[in-house]
Coordinates of C-alpha atoms and ligand atoms in Angstrom, one line a residue:
X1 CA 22.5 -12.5 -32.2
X2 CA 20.6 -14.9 -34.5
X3 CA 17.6 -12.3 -34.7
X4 CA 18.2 -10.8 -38.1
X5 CA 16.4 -7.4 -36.5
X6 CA 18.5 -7.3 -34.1
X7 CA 21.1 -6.6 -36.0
X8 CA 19.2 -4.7 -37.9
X9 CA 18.7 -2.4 -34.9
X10 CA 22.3 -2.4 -33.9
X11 CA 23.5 -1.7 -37.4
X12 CA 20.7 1.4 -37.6
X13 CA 21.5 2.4 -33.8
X14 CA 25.8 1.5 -33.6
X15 CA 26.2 2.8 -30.3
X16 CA 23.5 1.7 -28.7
X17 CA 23.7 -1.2 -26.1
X18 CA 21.8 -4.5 -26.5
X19 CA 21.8 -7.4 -24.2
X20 CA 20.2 -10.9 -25.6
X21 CA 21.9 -13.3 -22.8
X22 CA 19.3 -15.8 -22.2
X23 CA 19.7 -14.9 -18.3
X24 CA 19.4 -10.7 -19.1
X25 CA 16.7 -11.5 -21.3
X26 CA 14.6 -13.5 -18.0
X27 CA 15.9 -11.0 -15.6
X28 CA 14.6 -7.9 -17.7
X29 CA 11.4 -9.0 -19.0
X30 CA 9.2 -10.0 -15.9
X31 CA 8.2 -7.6 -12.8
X32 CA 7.1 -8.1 -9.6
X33 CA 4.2 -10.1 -10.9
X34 CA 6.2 -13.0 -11.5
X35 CA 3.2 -14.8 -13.4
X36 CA 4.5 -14.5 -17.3
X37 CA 7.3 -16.4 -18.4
X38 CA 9.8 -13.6 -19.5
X39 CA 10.2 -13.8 -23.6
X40 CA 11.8 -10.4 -25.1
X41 CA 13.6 -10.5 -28.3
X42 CA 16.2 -8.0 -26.7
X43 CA 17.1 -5.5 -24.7
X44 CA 18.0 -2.1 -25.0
X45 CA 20.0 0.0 -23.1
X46 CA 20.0 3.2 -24.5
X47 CA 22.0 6.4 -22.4
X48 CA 20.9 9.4 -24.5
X49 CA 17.7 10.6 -25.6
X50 CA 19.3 10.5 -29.3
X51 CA 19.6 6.6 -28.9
X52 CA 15.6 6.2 -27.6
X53 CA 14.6 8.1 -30.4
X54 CA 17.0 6.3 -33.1
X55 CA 15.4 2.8 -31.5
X56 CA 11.9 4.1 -31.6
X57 CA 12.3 5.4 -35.6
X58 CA 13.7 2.1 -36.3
X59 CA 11.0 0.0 -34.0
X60 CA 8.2 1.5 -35.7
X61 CA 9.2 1.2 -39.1
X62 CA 10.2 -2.6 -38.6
X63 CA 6.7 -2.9 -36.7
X64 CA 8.7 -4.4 -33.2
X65 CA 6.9 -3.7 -30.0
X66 CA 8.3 -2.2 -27.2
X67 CA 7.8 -2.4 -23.7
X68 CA 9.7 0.7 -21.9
X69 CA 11.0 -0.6 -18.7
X70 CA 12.5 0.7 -14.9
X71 CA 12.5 -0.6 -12.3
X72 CA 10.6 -3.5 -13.0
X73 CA 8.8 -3.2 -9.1
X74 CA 5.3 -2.9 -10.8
X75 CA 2.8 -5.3 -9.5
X76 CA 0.3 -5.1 -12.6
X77 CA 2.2 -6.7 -15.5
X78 CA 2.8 -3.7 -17.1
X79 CA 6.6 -4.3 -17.8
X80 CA 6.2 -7.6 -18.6
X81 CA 7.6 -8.7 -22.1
X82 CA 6.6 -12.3 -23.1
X83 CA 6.0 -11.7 -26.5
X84 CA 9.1 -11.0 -27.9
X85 CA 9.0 -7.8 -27.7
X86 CA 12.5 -5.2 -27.6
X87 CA 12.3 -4.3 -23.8
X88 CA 14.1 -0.5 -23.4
X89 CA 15.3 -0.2 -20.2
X90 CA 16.2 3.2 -18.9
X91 CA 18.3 1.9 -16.6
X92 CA 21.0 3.9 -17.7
X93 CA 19.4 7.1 -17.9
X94 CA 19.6 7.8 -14.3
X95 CA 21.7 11.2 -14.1
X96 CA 20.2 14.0 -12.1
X97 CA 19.9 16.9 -15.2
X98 CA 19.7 20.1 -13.3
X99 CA 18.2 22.4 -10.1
X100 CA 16.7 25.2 -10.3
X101 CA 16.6 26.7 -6.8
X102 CA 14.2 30.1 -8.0
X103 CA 11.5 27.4 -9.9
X104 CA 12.4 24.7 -7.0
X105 CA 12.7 22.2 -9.6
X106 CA 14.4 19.1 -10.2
X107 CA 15.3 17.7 -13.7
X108 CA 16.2 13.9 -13.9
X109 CA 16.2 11.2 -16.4
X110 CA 13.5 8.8 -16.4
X111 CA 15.9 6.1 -15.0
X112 CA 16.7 7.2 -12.0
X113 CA 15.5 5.9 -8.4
X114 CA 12.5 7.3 -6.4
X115 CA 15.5 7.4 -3.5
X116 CA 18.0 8.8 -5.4
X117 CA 15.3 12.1 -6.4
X118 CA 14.6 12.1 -2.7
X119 CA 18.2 12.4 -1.4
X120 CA 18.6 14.9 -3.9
X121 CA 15.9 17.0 -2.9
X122 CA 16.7 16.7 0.7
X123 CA 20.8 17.7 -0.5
X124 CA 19.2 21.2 -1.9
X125 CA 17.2 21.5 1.4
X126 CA 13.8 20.5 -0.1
X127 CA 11.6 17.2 -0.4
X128 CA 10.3 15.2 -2.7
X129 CA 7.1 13.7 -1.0
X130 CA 6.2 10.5 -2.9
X131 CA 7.1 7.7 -0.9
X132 CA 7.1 4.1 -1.0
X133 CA 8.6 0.7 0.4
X134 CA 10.2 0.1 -2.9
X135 CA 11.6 3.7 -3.4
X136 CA 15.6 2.0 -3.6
X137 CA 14.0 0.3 -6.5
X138 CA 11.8 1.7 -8.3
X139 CA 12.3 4.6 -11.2
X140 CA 10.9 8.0 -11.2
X141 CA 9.8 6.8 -15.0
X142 CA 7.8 4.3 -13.7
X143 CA 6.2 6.6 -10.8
X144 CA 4.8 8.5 -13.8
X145 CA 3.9 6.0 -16.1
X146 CA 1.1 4.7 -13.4
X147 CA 0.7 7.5 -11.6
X148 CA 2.3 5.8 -8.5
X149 CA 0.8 6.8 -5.0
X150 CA 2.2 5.7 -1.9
X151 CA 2.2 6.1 2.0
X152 CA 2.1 9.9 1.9
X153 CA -0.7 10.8 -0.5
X154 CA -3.2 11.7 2.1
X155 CA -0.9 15.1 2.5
X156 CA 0.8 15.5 -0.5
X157 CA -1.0 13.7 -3.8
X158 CA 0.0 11.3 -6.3
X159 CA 3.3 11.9 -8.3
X160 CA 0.9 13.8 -10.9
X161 CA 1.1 16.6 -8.3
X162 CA 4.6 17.0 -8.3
X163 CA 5.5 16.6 -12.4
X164 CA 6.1 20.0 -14.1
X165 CA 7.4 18.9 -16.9
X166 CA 7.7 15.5 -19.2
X167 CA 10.2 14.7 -22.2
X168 CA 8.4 11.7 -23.8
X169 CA 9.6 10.1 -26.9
X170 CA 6.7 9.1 -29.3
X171 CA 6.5 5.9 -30.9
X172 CA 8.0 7.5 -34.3
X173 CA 10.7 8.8 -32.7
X174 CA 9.8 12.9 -32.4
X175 CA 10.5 14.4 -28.6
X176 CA 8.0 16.3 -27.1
X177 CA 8.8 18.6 -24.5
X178 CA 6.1 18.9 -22.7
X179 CA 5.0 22.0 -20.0
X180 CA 9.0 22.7 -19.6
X181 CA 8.4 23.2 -15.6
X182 CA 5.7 26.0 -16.4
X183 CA 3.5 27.0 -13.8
X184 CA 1.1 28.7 -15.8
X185 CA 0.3 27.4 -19.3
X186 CA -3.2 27.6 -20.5
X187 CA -2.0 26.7 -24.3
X188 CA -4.7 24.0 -24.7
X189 CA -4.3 20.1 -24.4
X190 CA -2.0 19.5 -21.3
X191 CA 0.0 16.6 -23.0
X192 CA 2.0 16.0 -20.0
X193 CA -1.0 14.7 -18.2
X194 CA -1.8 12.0 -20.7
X195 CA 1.9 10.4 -20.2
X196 CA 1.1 10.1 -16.6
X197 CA -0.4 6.6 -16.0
X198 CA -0.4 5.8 -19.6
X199 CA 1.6 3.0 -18.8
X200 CA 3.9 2.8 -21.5
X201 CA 1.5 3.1 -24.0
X202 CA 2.2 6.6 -25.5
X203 CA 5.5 7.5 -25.4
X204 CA 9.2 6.9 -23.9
X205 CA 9.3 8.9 -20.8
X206 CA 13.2 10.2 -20.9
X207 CA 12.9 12.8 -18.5
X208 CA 11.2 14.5 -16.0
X209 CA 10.9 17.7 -14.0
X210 CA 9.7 17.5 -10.8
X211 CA 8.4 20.0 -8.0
X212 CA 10.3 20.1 -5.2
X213 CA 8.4 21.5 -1.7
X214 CA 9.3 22.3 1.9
X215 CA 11.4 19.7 3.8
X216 CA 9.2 17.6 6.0
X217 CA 8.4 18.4 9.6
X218 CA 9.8 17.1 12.9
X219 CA 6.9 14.1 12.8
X220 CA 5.7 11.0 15.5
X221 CA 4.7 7.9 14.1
X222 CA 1.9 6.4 16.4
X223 CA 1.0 2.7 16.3
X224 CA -3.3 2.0 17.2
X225 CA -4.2 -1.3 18.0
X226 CA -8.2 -0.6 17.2
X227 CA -11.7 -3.3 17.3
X228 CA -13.5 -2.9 13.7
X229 CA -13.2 -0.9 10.9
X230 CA -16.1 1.3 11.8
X231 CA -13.5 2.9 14.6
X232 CA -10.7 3.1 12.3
X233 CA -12.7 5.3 10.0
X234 CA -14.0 7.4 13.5
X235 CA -10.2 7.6 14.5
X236 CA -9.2 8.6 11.0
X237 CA -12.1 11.6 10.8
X238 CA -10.7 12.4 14.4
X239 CA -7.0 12.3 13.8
X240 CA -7.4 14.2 10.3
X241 CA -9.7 17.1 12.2
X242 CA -7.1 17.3 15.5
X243 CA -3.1 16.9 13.9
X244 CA -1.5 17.7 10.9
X245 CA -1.6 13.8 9.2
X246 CA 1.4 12.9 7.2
X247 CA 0.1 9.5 6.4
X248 CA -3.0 7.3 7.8
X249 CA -2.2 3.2 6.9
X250 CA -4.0 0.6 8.4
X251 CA -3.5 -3.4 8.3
X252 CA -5.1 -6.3 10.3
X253 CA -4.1 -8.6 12.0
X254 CA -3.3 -11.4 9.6
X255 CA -0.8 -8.9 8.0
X256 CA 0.6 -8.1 11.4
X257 CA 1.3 -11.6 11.9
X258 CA 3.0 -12.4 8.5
X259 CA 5.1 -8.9 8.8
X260 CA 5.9 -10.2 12.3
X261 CA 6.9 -14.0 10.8
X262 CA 8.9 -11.9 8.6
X263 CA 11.1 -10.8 11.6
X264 CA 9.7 -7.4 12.6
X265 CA 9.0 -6.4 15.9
X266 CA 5.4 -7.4 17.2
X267 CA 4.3 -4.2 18.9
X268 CA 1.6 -5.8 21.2
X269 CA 1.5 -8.6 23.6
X270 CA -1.9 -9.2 22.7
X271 CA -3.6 -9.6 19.0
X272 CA -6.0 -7.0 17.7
X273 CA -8.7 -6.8 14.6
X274 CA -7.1 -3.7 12.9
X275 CA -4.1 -1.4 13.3
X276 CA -3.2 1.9 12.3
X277 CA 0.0 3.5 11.3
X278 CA -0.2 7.5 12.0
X279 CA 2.1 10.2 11.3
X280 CA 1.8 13.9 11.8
X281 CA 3.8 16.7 12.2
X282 CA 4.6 17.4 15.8
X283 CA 6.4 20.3 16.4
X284 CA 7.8 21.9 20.2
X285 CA 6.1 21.7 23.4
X286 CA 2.6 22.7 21.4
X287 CA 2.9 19.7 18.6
X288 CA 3.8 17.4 22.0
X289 CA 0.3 18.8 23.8
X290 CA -1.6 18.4 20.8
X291 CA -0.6 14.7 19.8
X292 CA -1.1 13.9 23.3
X293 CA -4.6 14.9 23.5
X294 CA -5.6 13.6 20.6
X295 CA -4.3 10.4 21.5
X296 CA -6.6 10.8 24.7
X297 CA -9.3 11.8 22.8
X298 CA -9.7 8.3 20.8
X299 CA -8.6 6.6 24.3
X300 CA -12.0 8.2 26.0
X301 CA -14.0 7.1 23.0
X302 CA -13.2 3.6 23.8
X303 CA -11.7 3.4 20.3
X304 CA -8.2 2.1 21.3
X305 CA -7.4 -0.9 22.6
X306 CA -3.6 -0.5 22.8
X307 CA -1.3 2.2 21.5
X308 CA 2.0 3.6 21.0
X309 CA 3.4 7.0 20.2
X310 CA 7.4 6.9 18.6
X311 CA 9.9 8.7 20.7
X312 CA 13.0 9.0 18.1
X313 CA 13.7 7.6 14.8
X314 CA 14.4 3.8 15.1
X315 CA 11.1 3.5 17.5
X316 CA 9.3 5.2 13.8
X317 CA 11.3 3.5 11.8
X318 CA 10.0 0.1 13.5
X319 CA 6.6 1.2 13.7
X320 CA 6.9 1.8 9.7
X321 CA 8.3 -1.2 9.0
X322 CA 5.2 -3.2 10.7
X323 CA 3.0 -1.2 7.3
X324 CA 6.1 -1.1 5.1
X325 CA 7.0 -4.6 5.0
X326 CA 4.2 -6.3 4.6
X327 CA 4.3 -7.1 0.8
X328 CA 7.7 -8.4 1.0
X329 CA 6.3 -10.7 3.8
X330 CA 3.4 -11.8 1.2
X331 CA 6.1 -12.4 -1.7
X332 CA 6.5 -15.9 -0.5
X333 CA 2.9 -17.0 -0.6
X334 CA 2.5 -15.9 -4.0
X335 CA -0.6 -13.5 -3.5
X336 CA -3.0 -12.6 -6.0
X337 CA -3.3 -8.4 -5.3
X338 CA -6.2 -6.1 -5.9
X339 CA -5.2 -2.5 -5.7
X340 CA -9.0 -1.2 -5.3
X341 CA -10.5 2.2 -4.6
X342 CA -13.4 4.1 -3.6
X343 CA -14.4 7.4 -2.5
X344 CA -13.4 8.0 1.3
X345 CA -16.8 8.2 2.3
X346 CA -18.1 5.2 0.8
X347 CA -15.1 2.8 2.7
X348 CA -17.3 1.5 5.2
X349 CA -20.5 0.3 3.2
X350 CA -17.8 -1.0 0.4
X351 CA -15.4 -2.6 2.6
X352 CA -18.8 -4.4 4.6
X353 CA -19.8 -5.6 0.9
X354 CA -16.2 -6.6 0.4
X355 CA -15.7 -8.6 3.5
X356 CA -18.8 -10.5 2.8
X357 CA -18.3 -11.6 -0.6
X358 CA -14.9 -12.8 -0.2
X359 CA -15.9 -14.9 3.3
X360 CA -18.7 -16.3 1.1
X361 CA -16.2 -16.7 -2.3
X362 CA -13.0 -17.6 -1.0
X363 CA -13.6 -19.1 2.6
X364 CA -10.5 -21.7 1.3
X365 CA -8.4 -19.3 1.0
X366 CA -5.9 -16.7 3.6
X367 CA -7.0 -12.9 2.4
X368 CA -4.7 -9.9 3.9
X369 CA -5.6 -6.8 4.0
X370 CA -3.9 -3.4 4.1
X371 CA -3.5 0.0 2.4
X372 CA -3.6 3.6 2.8
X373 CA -7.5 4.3 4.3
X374 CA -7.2 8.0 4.2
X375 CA -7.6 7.9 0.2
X376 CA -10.0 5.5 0.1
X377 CA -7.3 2.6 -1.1
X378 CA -7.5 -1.1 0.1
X379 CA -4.8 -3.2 -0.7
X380 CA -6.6 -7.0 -0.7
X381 CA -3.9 -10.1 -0.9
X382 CA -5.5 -13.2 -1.4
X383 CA -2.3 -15.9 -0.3
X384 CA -2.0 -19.2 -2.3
X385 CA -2.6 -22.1 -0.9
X386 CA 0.8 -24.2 -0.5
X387 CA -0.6 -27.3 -2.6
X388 CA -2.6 -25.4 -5.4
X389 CA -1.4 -25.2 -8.7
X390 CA -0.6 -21.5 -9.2
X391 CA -3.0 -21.3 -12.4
X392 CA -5.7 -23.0 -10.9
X393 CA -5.0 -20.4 -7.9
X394 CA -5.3 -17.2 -10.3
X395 CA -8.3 -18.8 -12.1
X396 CA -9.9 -19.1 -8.9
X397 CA -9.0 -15.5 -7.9
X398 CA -10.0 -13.9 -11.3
X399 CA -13.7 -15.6 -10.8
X400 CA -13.8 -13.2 -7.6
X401 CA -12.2 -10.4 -9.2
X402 CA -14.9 -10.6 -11.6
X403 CA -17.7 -10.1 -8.6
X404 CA -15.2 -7.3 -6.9
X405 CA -15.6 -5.3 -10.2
X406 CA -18.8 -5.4 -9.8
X407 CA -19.3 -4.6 -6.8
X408 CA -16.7 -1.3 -7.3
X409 CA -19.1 -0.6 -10.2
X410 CA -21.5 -0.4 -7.7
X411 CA -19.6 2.3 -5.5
X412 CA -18.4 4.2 -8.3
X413 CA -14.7 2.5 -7.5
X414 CA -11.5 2.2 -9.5
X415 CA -10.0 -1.4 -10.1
X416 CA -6.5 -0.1 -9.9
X417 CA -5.6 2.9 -7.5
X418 CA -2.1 3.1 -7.6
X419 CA -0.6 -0.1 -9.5
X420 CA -2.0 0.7 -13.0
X421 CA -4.0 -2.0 -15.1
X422 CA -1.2 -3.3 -17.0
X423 CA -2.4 -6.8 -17.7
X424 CA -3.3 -8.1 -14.5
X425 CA -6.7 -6.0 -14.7
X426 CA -7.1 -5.5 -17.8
X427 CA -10.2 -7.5 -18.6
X428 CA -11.7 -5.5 -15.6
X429 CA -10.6 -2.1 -17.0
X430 CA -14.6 -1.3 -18.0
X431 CA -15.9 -1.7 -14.7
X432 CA -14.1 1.7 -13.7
X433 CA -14.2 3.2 -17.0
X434 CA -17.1 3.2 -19.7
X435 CA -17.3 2.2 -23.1
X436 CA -17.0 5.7 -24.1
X437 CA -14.3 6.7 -22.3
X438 CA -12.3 3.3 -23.2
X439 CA -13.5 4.6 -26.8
X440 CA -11.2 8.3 -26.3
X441 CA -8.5 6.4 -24.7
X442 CA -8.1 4.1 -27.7
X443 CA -8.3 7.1 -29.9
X444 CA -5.9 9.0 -28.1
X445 CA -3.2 5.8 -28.0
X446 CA -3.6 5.7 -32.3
X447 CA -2.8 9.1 -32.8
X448 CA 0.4 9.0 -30.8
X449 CA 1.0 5.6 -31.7
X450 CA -0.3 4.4 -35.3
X451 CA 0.9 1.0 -35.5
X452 CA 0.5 0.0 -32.3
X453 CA 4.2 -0.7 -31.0
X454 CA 3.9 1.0 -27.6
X455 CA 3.7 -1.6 -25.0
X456 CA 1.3 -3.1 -26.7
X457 CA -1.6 -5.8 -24.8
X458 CA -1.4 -3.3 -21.6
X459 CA -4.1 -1.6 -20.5
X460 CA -6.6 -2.7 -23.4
X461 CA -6.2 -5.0 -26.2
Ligands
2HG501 C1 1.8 -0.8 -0.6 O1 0.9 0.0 -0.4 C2 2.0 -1.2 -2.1 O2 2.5 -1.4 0.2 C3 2.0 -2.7 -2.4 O3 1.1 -0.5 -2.9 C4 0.6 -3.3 -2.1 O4 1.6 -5.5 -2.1 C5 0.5 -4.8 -2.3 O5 -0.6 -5.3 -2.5
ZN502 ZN1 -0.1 0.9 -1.8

């Protein structure tokens, strides 16, 4: 502990645990970017609210940034401490705080896992419907703090949807509890909105309540192996109008083949453009007839060039993996991600524009595509070469990212859907909101933070 502040914070905050290993300092500072060199002064491990705040009153009056951490799955930088910064992990704030079967609502601390709040839900015969492939990992802190989306928005929203109520720290220490699980609460600025996506920048988020809903349906999975992009947006308008869609994910083929390298099953014998993941509810003999005819109905369209419908668990639990896995098959190759949206109804005309201008830009270079279609959200992985230089790689890839924005300007897109800015797109963060708006947001960020020591260099500057 060379770091006079540090112990300066221990002496100010005696209980409170701090790690400055050389190996917990690497391990805690970096997320799934993996393209800062991890640099925090410390790290705190707080397990009471009392101990945030302490470290926060003592933080802001010794001016040290902090950069509030969980599960460290983001893919935008926004956890990333390479500045010397005090990282505050919630790691140990993980405890489920309370049920209320009457509200259906579920109180937990910001450190617990997306999986963990699910099983829970499911234990008090409800669900929790955000979902995602790194739901054993990530922390229901970091869900809200970018507004995470997943494979099941199409039915059930973004985690906004299901947060009643926030507990966020502010940079000086005070807790505000904000909406306290209210349905109702026309009382003016709805605070508990701003800590979603804020990415850190606002507040600690300790603790959450969270609306529960109905437990899922008996479901199918169905795997379509489809031509061009113009029939999977046909078979999505036809699916969405003939079965009760869970989820709508689509991939091509060059994500099927890593996924597949990876060791998942390939579904086909044969290779197609496009494929889509579907689920829906399918309930009884009537949820059997209806599946099967709208299956049949894209068949006589001459949409589908191959199919399958899921007949138990493991056969959806394979056709998932296929959509789940890919990013873990991509971790190897060292992709550059853009996490890009668009209205719905403009996918067809953007994704055309897209296609062209990264044939003409990056011809060099293996580009994956994938994401959830049904809310507009293209997931576009541009693989490294094996013999580039990693910086030359993201210099390269930036250039484009540049155009991209551009182009989502254009469509009235967002540069970040579901991952958040962080500081992977932050120099991109004014091609999806203007100068004005950038103008409030900075406003908003002094108020609740006037020296600046919220995650600071994420989001804007
Ligand atoms: C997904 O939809 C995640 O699988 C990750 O948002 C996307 O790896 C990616 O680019
Ligand atoms: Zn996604």
């Amino acid at each position: 502990m060379s770091d006079p502040r540090i112990s300066a914070l221990q002496a100010e905050v005696p209980s409170l645990r701090l790690l400055t290993d050389p190996a917990d300092l690497a391990h805690y500072g970096v997320d799934w970017t993996r393209r800062w060199t991890p640099a925090p002064m410390a790290v705190a491990l707080p397990a009471t609210i009392e101990e945030v705040q302490a470290t926060m009153r003592w933080a802001n009056a010794a001016g040290v940034a902090v950069v509030p951490s969980g599960g460290r799955t983001g893919l935008s930088g926004g956890a990333v401490a390479a500045n010397g910064e005090l990282v505050l992990s919630l790691q140990r704030m993980n405890r489920v705080v309370g049920f209320e079967p009457a509200d259906r609502l579920l109180t937990v601390e910001a450190g617990i896992a997306l999986e963990a709040v699910q099983e829970e839900a499911r234990s008090h015969g409800l669900q929790y419907p955000v979902d995602f492939a790194s739901r054993g990992s990530c922390s229901i802190g970091g869900n809200i703090a970018t507004n995470a989306g997943g494979i099941r928005v199409v039915r059930y929203g973004n985690t906004r949807e299901w947060v009643a109520g926030i507990r966020l720290v502010t940079a000086t220490g005070e807790l505000l509890d904000l909406n306290r699980g209210l349905v109702k609460n026309s009382s003016g600025y709805d605070l508990r909105h701003l800590a979603v996506a804020s990415e850190g920048t606002l507040g600690i988020i300790v603790e959450a309540t969270l609306r529960l809903t109905d437990p899922p349906p008996d479901t199918r999975v169905m795997l379509l192996a489809l031509p061009s992009f113009e029939v999977l947006m046909e078979v999505f308008q036809a699916l969405r109008a003939r079965l009760p869609l869970e989820a709508f994910e689509f991939f091509t083929d060059r994500a099927l083949h890593h996924v597949v390298a990876h060791g998942a099953q390939a579904p086909f014998d044969a290779a197609y453009p496009y494929y889509v993941v579907a689920e829906f509810a399918c309930e009884g003999e009537a949820g059997e007839v209806q599946v099967l005819s709208a299956f049949e109905y894209c068949m006589e369209q001459g949409w589908v060039e191959d199919g399958v419908i899921s007949h138990g668990d493991t056969q959806a639990a394979a056709l998932w993996r296929l959509r789940e896995g890919i990013t873990e098959s991509l971790a190897p190759h060292l992709p550059y991600k853009n996490d890009v949206s668009v209205r719905v109804s403009a996918m067809p005309g953007f994704l055309a524009r897209t296609q062209a201008l990264l044939a003409s830009e990056y011809p060099q270079f293996e580009v994956v595509w994938f994401g959830h279609i049904g809310d507009g959200n293209l997931h576009i992985n541009v693989l490294k070469p094996a013999d580039m230089a990693n910086a030359d790689f993201v210099v390269e890839c930036e250039r484009v990212t540049r155009l991209l924005a551009e182009t989502l300007a254009e469509y009235g897109g967002s540069i970040s859907a579901e991952h958040g800015i962080g500081l992977v797109k932050k120099a991109y963060l004014g091609s999806t909101r203007s100068a004005a708006e950038i103008a409030v947001m900075r406003g908003i960020r002094r108020a609740l933070d006037p020296a600046g020591i919220l995650n600071p260099g994420k989001l804007f500057d």
